[in-house]
Amino acid sequence: MRVVLHAHSTWSYDGVWGLPAIARLYGALGVRAVMMTEHDTGFDPARFGEYRAACAAASTARCTLIPGIEYSSPDNAVHILTWGLNDFLAEHRPVLETLQAVREKGGVAVFAHPARRNARSFFKDDWVPYLAGIELWNRKTDGVTVGAEALDLIRKTGLPATVGQDFHILRHLYPLTMTAHVTGDLEPELV
């Protein structure tokens, strides 16, 4: 199935599309799931629970919205995309603490847009065991070409590459998706 990683809705401070509109848009394009990644700013455990419920409610028969959070480092230089968590961790935690907590709670984490604010220069080798991948291409940050920083980091670490639209506005929409092989039903509350 076709999947889009890294999308923001009005649940993020800088998103302009509501969850139902995102589900309709991507569903019409044949995308089966959108891995949402709202910014951690302004979230707390209660709001995270409401957001997860809103993703489930906005999902359609054609497109499931998977709730996720884009956690920021304290200086906002590094962003970590996460999915599969039932709990909100905290805003602006140190990266290693975030990665360890994601692993401990059974979630997955991806190092986002290495070229943004020179995030690549902050990368630490002790993060590698906790990461499921590195965002090789990010529509918002990289435009239409792969960033050299991400490619270098993927070669160095051996981590899998992901691609992300970093969808905030319609201009970020791009006809590049990931492929996922899923058996059984895709249930947002289980992912």
PDB file of C-alpha atoms in Angstrom:
ATOM      1  CA  MET A   1       0.000   0.000   0.000  1.00  0.00           C
ATOM      2  CA  ARG A   2       1.081   3.590  -0.633  1.00  0.00           C
ATOM      3  CA  VAL A   3       1.951   5.566   2.502  1.00  0.00           C
ATOM      4  CA  VAL A   4       2.934   9.199   3.074  1.00  0.00           C
ATOM      5  CA  LEU A   5       5.268   9.999   5.953  1.00  0.00           C
ATOM      6  CA  HIS A   6       5.626  13.326   7.728  1.00  0.00           C
ATOM      7  CA  ALA A   7       2.471  15.426   7.498  1.00  0.00           C
ATOM      8  CA  HIS A   8       1.092  18.231   9.656  1.00  0.00           C
ATOM      9  CA  SER A   9      -2.486  19.354  10.227  1.00  0.00           C
ATOM     10  CA  THR A  10      -4.066  22.173  12.199  1.00  0.00           C
ATOM     11  CA  TRP A  11      -3.059  20.220  15.309  1.00  0.00           C
ATOM     12  CA  SER A  12       0.420  21.702  14.676  1.00  0.00           C
ATOM     13  CA  TYR A  13       0.991  25.414  15.229  1.00  0.00           C
ATOM     14  CA  ASP A  14       1.967  25.811  11.552  1.00  0.00           C
ATOM     15  CA  GLY A  15      -0.463  23.432   9.849  1.00  0.00           C
ATOM     16  CA  VAL A  16      -3.343  24.789   7.775  1.00  0.00           C
ATOM     17  CA  TRP A  17      -5.242  21.634   6.732  1.00  0.00           C
ATOM     18  CA  GLY A  18      -7.618  19.834   9.064  1.00  0.00           C
ATOM     19  CA  LEU A  19      -7.353  16.081   9.539  1.00  0.00           C
ATOM     20  CA  PRO A  20     -10.555  15.259   7.575  1.00  0.00           C
ATOM     21  CA  ALA A  21      -9.319  17.308   4.596  1.00  0.00           C
ATOM     22  CA  ILE A  22      -5.944  15.539   4.675  1.00  0.00           C
ATOM     23  CA  ALA A  23      -7.631  12.123   4.701  1.00  0.00           C
ATOM     24  CA  ARG A  24      -9.842  13.105   1.753  1.00  0.00           C
ATOM     25  CA  LEU A  25      -6.959  14.641  -0.223  1.00  0.00           C
ATOM     26  CA  TYR A  26      -4.597  11.717   0.122  1.00  0.00           C
ATOM     27  CA  GLY A  27      -7.367   9.131  -0.183  1.00  0.00           C
ATOM     28  CA  ALA A  28      -8.334  10.636  -3.550  1.00  0.00           C
ATOM     29  CA  LEU A  29      -4.689  10.253  -4.622  1.00  0.00           C
ATOM     30  CA  GLY A  30      -4.645   6.554  -3.754  1.00  0.00           C
ATOM     31  CA  VAL A  31      -2.622   6.915  -0.566  1.00  0.00           C
ATOM     32  CA  ARG A  32      -3.812   4.305   1.945  1.00  0.00           C
ATOM     33  CA  ALA A  33      -2.212   5.812   5.067  1.00  0.00           C
ATOM     34  CA  VAL A  34      -0.713   9.121   6.161  1.00  0.00           C
ATOM     35  CA  MET A  35       1.798   8.963   8.998  1.00  0.00           C
ATOM     36  CA  MET A  36       0.987  12.235  10.759  1.00  0.00           C
ATOM     37  CA  THR A  37       3.739  14.043  12.683  1.00  0.00           C
ATOM     38  CA  GLU A  38       2.408  17.023  14.599  1.00  0.00           C
ATOM     39  CA  HIS A  39       4.957  19.287  16.280  1.00  0.00           C
ATOM     40  CA  ASP A  40       5.389  18.609  20.002  1.00  0.00           C
ATOM     41  CA  THR A  41       4.918  22.304  20.849  1.00  0.00           C
ATOM     42  CA  GLY A  42       1.645  22.853  22.693  1.00  0.00           C
ATOM     43  CA  PHE A  43       0.963  19.172  23.348  1.00  0.00           C
ATOM     44  CA  ASP A  44       0.457  17.517  26.714  1.00  0.00           C
ATOM     45  CA  PRO A  45      -0.921  14.050  27.554  1.00  0.00           C
ATOM     46  CA  ALA A  46      -4.574  15.157  27.400  1.00  0.00           C
ATOM     47  CA  ARG A  47      -4.199  16.938  24.068  1.00  0.00           C
ATOM     48  CA  PHE A  48      -2.295  13.957  22.663  1.00  0.00           C
ATOM     49  CA  GLY A  49      -5.211  11.690  23.567  1.00  0.00           C
ATOM     50  CA  GLU A  50      -7.629  14.068  21.843  1.00  0.00           C
ATOM     51  CA  TYR A  51      -5.379  14.160  18.782  1.00  0.00           C
ATOM     52  CA  ARG A  52      -5.222  10.373  18.557  1.00  0.00           C
ATOM     53  CA  ALA A  53      -9.015  10.207  18.737  1.00  0.00           C
ATOM     54  CA  ALA A  54      -9.283  12.920  16.073  1.00  0.00           C
ATOM     55  CA  CYS A  55      -7.009  10.934  13.729  1.00  0.00           C
ATOM     56  CA  ALA A  56      -9.222   7.878  14.147  1.00  0.00           C
ATOM     57  CA  ALA A  57     -12.390   9.924  13.584  1.00  0.00           C
ATOM     58  CA  ALA A  58     -11.009  11.642  10.464  1.00  0.00           C
ATOM     59  CA  SER A  59      -9.741   8.429   8.871  1.00  0.00           C
ATOM     60  CA  THR A  60     -11.779   7.166   5.939  1.00  0.00           C
ATOM     61  CA  ALA A  61     -12.242   3.817   4.241  1.00  0.00           C
ATOM     62  CA  ARG A  62      -9.669   4.992   1.684  1.00  0.00           C
ATOM     63  CA  CYS A  63      -7.077   6.644   3.936  1.00  0.00           C
ATOM     64  CA  THR A  64      -6.077   6.000   7.542  1.00  0.00           C
ATOM     65  CA  LEU A  65      -4.382   8.755   9.530  1.00  0.00           C
ATOM     66  CA  ILE A  66      -1.710   7.328  11.831  1.00  0.00           C
ATOM     67  CA  PRO A  67      -1.041   9.683  14.769  1.00  0.00           C
ATOM     68  CA  GLY A  68       2.561  10.661  15.363  1.00  0.00           C
ATOM     69  CA  ILE A  69       4.602  13.463  16.883  1.00  0.00           C
ATOM     70  CA  GLU A  70       7.640  15.356  15.604  1.00  0.00           C
ATOM     71  CA  TYR A  71       9.707  15.881  18.744  1.00  0.00           C
ATOM     72  CA  SER A  72      12.150  18.803  18.809  1.00  0.00           C
ATOM     73  CA  SER A  73      15.430  19.093  20.658  1.00  0.00           C
ATOM     74  CA  PRO A  74      15.614  21.866  23.287  1.00  0.00           C
ATOM     75  CA  ASP A  75      17.290  24.204  20.758  1.00  0.00           C
ATOM     76  CA  ASN A  76      14.887  23.142  17.962  1.00  0.00           C
ATOM     77  CA  ALA A  77      17.821  22.099  15.742  1.00  0.00           C
ATOM     78  CA  VAL A  78      16.995  18.373  15.625  1.00  0.00           C
ATOM     79  CA  HIS A  79      13.594  16.848  14.949  1.00  0.00           C
ATOM     80  CA  ILE A  80      12.625  13.222  15.518  1.00  0.00           C
ATOM     81  CA  LEU A  81       9.534  11.759  13.842  1.00  0.00           C
ATOM     82  CA  THR A  82       7.735   9.196  16.000  1.00  0.00           C
ATOM     83  CA  TRP A  83       4.804   6.811  15.656  1.00  0.00           C
ATOM     84  CA  GLY A  84       3.305   4.001  17.663  1.00  0.00           C
ATOM     85  CA  LEU A  85       3.178   5.759  21.023  1.00  0.00           C
ATOM     86  CA  ASN A  86       0.165   5.727  23.308  1.00  0.00           C
ATOM     87  CA  ASP A  87       1.552   8.505  25.499  1.00  0.00           C
ATOM     88  CA  PHE A  88       2.946  11.965  24.885  1.00  0.00           C
ATOM     89  CA  LEU A  89       6.558  12.190  26.080  1.00  0.00           C
ATOM     90  CA  ALA A  90       7.242  15.927  26.626  1.00  0.00           C
ATOM     91  CA  GLU A  91       8.103  19.012  24.627  1.00  0.00           C
ATOM     92  CA  HIS A  92      11.694  19.804  23.669  1.00  0.00           C
ATOM     93  CA  ARG A  93      13.494  16.926  25.389  1.00  0.00           C
ATOM     94  CA  PRO A  94      17.121  16.041  24.736  1.00  0.00           C
ATOM     95  CA  VAL A  95      17.281  13.820  21.648  1.00  0.00           C
ATOM     96  CA  LEU A  96      18.771  10.738  23.299  1.00  0.00           C
ATOM     97  CA  GLU A  97      16.132  10.836  26.058  1.00  0.00           C
ATOM     98  CA  THR A  98      13.397  11.055  23.430  1.00  0.00           C
ATOM     99  CA  LEU A  99      14.840   8.163  21.425  1.00  0.00           C
ATOM    100  CA  GLN A 100      15.232   5.975  24.505  1.00  0.00           C
ATOM    101  CA  ALA A 101      11.666   6.702  25.638  1.00  0.00           C
ATOM    102  CA  VAL A 102      10.265   5.937  22.177  1.00  0.00           C
ATOM    103  CA  ARG A 103      12.069   2.588  22.142  1.00  0.00           C
ATOM    104  CA  GLU A 104      11.017   1.786  25.724  1.00  0.00           C
ATOM    105  CA  LYS A 105       7.365   2.455  24.860  1.00  0.00           C
ATOM    106  CA  GLY A 106       7.459   0.349  21.678  1.00  0.00           C
ATOM    107  CA  GLY A 107       7.371   3.177  19.145  1.00  0.00           C
ATOM    108  CA  VAL A 108       9.529   3.938  16.136  1.00  0.00           C
ATOM    109  CA  ALA A 109      11.677   7.004  15.477  1.00  0.00           C
ATOM    110  CA  VAL A 110      13.126   8.586  12.327  1.00  0.00           C
ATOM    111  CA  PHE A 111      15.719  11.375  12.154  1.00  0.00           C
ATOM    112  CA  ALA A 112      13.964  14.156  10.206  1.00  0.00           C
ATOM    113  CA  HIS A 113      15.343  16.511   7.538  1.00  0.00           C
ATOM    114  CA  PRO A 114      19.105  16.413   8.222  1.00  0.00           C
ATOM    115  CA  ALA A 115      19.633  19.541   6.073  1.00  0.00           C
ATOM    116  CA  ARG A 116      17.238  21.713   8.097  1.00  0.00           C
ATOM    117  CA  ARG A 117      19.201  24.122  10.298  1.00  0.00           C
ATOM    118  CA  ASN A 118      22.245  21.899   9.722  1.00  0.00           C
ATOM    119  CA  ALA A 119      20.708  19.185  11.928  1.00  0.00           C
ATOM    120  CA  ARG A 120      23.212  16.697  10.478  1.00  0.00           C
ATOM    121  CA  SER A 121      26.024  18.398  12.403  1.00  0.00           C
ATOM    122  CA  PHE A 122      24.283  17.600  15.710  1.00  0.00           C
ATOM    123  CA  PHE A 123      23.858  13.880  14.942  1.00  0.00           C
ATOM    124  CA  LYS A 124      25.354  11.538  17.564  1.00  0.00           C
ATOM    125  CA  ASP A 125      26.419   7.951  16.920  1.00  0.00           C
ATOM    126  CA  ASP A 126      24.709   6.810  20.130  1.00  0.00           C
ATOM    127  CA  TRP A 127      21.345   7.640  18.504  1.00  0.00           C
ATOM    128  CA  VAL A 128      21.741   4.967  15.802  1.00  0.00           C
ATOM    129  CA  PRO A 129      20.470   1.948  17.795  1.00  0.00           C
ATOM    130  CA  TYR A 130      17.255   3.817  18.592  1.00  0.00           C
ATOM    131  CA  LEU A 131      16.440   5.001  15.073  1.00  0.00           C
ATOM    132  CA  ALA A 132      14.368   3.097  12.513  1.00  0.00           C
ATOM    133  CA  GLY A 133      15.573   5.358   9.702  1.00  0.00           C
ATOM    134  CA  ILE A 134      16.715   8.709   8.388  1.00  0.00           C
ATOM    135  CA  GLU A 135      14.656  11.002   6.211  1.00  0.00           C
ATOM    136  CA  LEU A 136      16.602  10.923   2.933  1.00  0.00           C
ATOM    137  CA  TRP A 137      14.307  13.389   1.212  1.00  0.00           C
ATOM    138  CA  ASN A 138      11.999  16.017   2.651  1.00  0.00           C
ATOM    139  CA  ARG A 139       9.789  17.958   0.242  1.00  0.00           C
ATOM    140  CA  LYS A 140       9.700  21.098   2.377  1.00  0.00           C
ATOM    141  CA  THR A 141      13.423  21.258   3.218  1.00  0.00           C
ATOM    142  CA  ASP A 142      15.073  19.600   0.212  1.00  0.00           C
ATOM    143  CA  GLY A 143      12.760  20.692  -2.601  1.00  0.00           C
ATOM    144  CA  VAL A 144      12.879  18.169  -5.437  1.00  0.00           C
ATOM    145  CA  THR A 145      16.350  16.684  -4.910  1.00  0.00           C
ATOM    146  CA  VAL A 146      17.859  14.461  -2.259  1.00  0.00           C
ATOM    147  CA  GLY A 147      19.975  16.289   0.298  1.00  0.00           C
ATOM    148  CA  ALA A 148      23.675  15.419   0.418  1.00  0.00           C
ATOM    149  CA  GLU A 149      23.626  15.578   4.230  1.00  0.00           C
ATOM    150  CA  ALA A 150      21.004  12.862   4.475  1.00  0.00           C
ATOM    151  CA  LEU A 151      22.652  10.621   1.893  1.00  0.00           C
ATOM    152  CA  ASP A 152      25.996  10.915   3.676  1.00  0.00           C
ATOM    153  CA  LEU A 153      24.402  10.092   7.025  1.00  0.00           C
ATOM    154  CA  ILE A 154      22.538   7.071   5.644  1.00  0.00           C
ATOM    155  CA  ARG A 155      25.741   5.713   4.106  1.00  0.00           C
ATOM    156  CA  LYS A 156      27.629   6.279   7.366  1.00  0.00           C
ATOM    157  CA  THR A 157      25.044   4.684   9.674  1.00  0.00           C
ATOM    158  CA  GLY A 158      23.531   2.022   7.423  1.00  0.00           C
ATOM    159  CA  LEU A 159      20.051   3.044   8.593  1.00  0.00           C
ATOM    160  CA  PRO A 160      17.122   2.723   6.170  1.00  0.00           C
ATOM    161  CA  ALA A 161      16.072   5.766   4.166  1.00  0.00           C
ATOM    162  CA  THR A 162      12.600   7.288   4.305  1.00  0.00           C
ATOM    163  CA  VAL A 163      11.014  10.044   2.254  1.00  0.00           C
ATOM    164  CA  GLY A 164       8.748  12.671   3.749  1.00  0.00           C
ATOM    165  CA  GLN A 165       6.504  15.334   2.328  1.00  0.00           C
ATOM    166  CA  ASP A 166       6.587  17.434   5.503  1.00  0.00           C
ATOM    167  CA  PHE A 167       3.113  18.462   4.392  1.00  0.00           C
ATOM    168  CA  HIS A 168       1.896  21.775   5.805  1.00  0.00           C
ATOM    169  CA  ILE A 169       0.407  23.437   2.718  1.00  0.00           C
ATOM    170  CA  LEU A 170      -0.696  22.229  -0.712  1.00  0.00           C
ATOM    171  CA  ARG A 171       2.649  23.220  -2.265  1.00  0.00           C
ATOM    172  CA  HIS A 172       4.303  20.449  -0.206  1.00  0.00           C
ATOM    173  CA  LEU A 173       2.181  17.788  -1.913  1.00  0.00           C
ATOM    174  CA  TYR A 174       4.415  15.643  -4.127  1.00  0.00           C
ATOM    175  CA  PRO A 175       3.792  12.367  -5.967  1.00  0.00           C
ATOM    176  CA  LEU A 176       6.357  10.381  -3.995  1.00  0.00           C
ATOM    177  CA  THR A 177       5.258   7.915  -1.354  1.00  0.00           C
ATOM    178  CA  MET A 178       6.611   4.975   0.625  1.00  0.00           C
ATOM    179  CA  THR A 179       5.331   1.436   0.152  1.00  0.00           C
ATOM    180  CA  ALA A 180       4.241  -0.629   3.146  1.00  0.00           C
ATOM    181  CA  HIS A 181       3.277  -4.279   3.198  1.00  0.00           C
ATOM    182  CA  VAL A 182       0.568  -4.802   5.801  1.00  0.00           C
ATOM    183  CA  THR A 183      -1.368  -7.926   6.645  1.00  0.00           C
ATOM    184  CA  GLY A 184      -4.761  -7.555   8.279  1.00  0.00           C
ATOM    185  CA  ASP A 185      -6.654  -4.373   9.019  1.00  0.00           C
ATOM    186  CA  LEU A 186      -4.929  -1.052   9.518  1.00  0.00           C
ATOM    187  CA  GLU A 187      -6.247   0.271  12.823  1.00  0.00           C
ATOM    188  CA  PRO A 188      -5.043   3.743  13.854  1.00  0.00           C
ATOM    189  CA  GLU A 189      -5.397   3.007  17.542  1.00  0.00           C
ATOM    190  CA  LEU A 190      -3.065   0.019  17.200  1.00  0.00           C
ATOM    191  CA  VAL A 191      -0.282   1.781  15.325  1.00  0.00           C
TER     192      VAL A 191
END
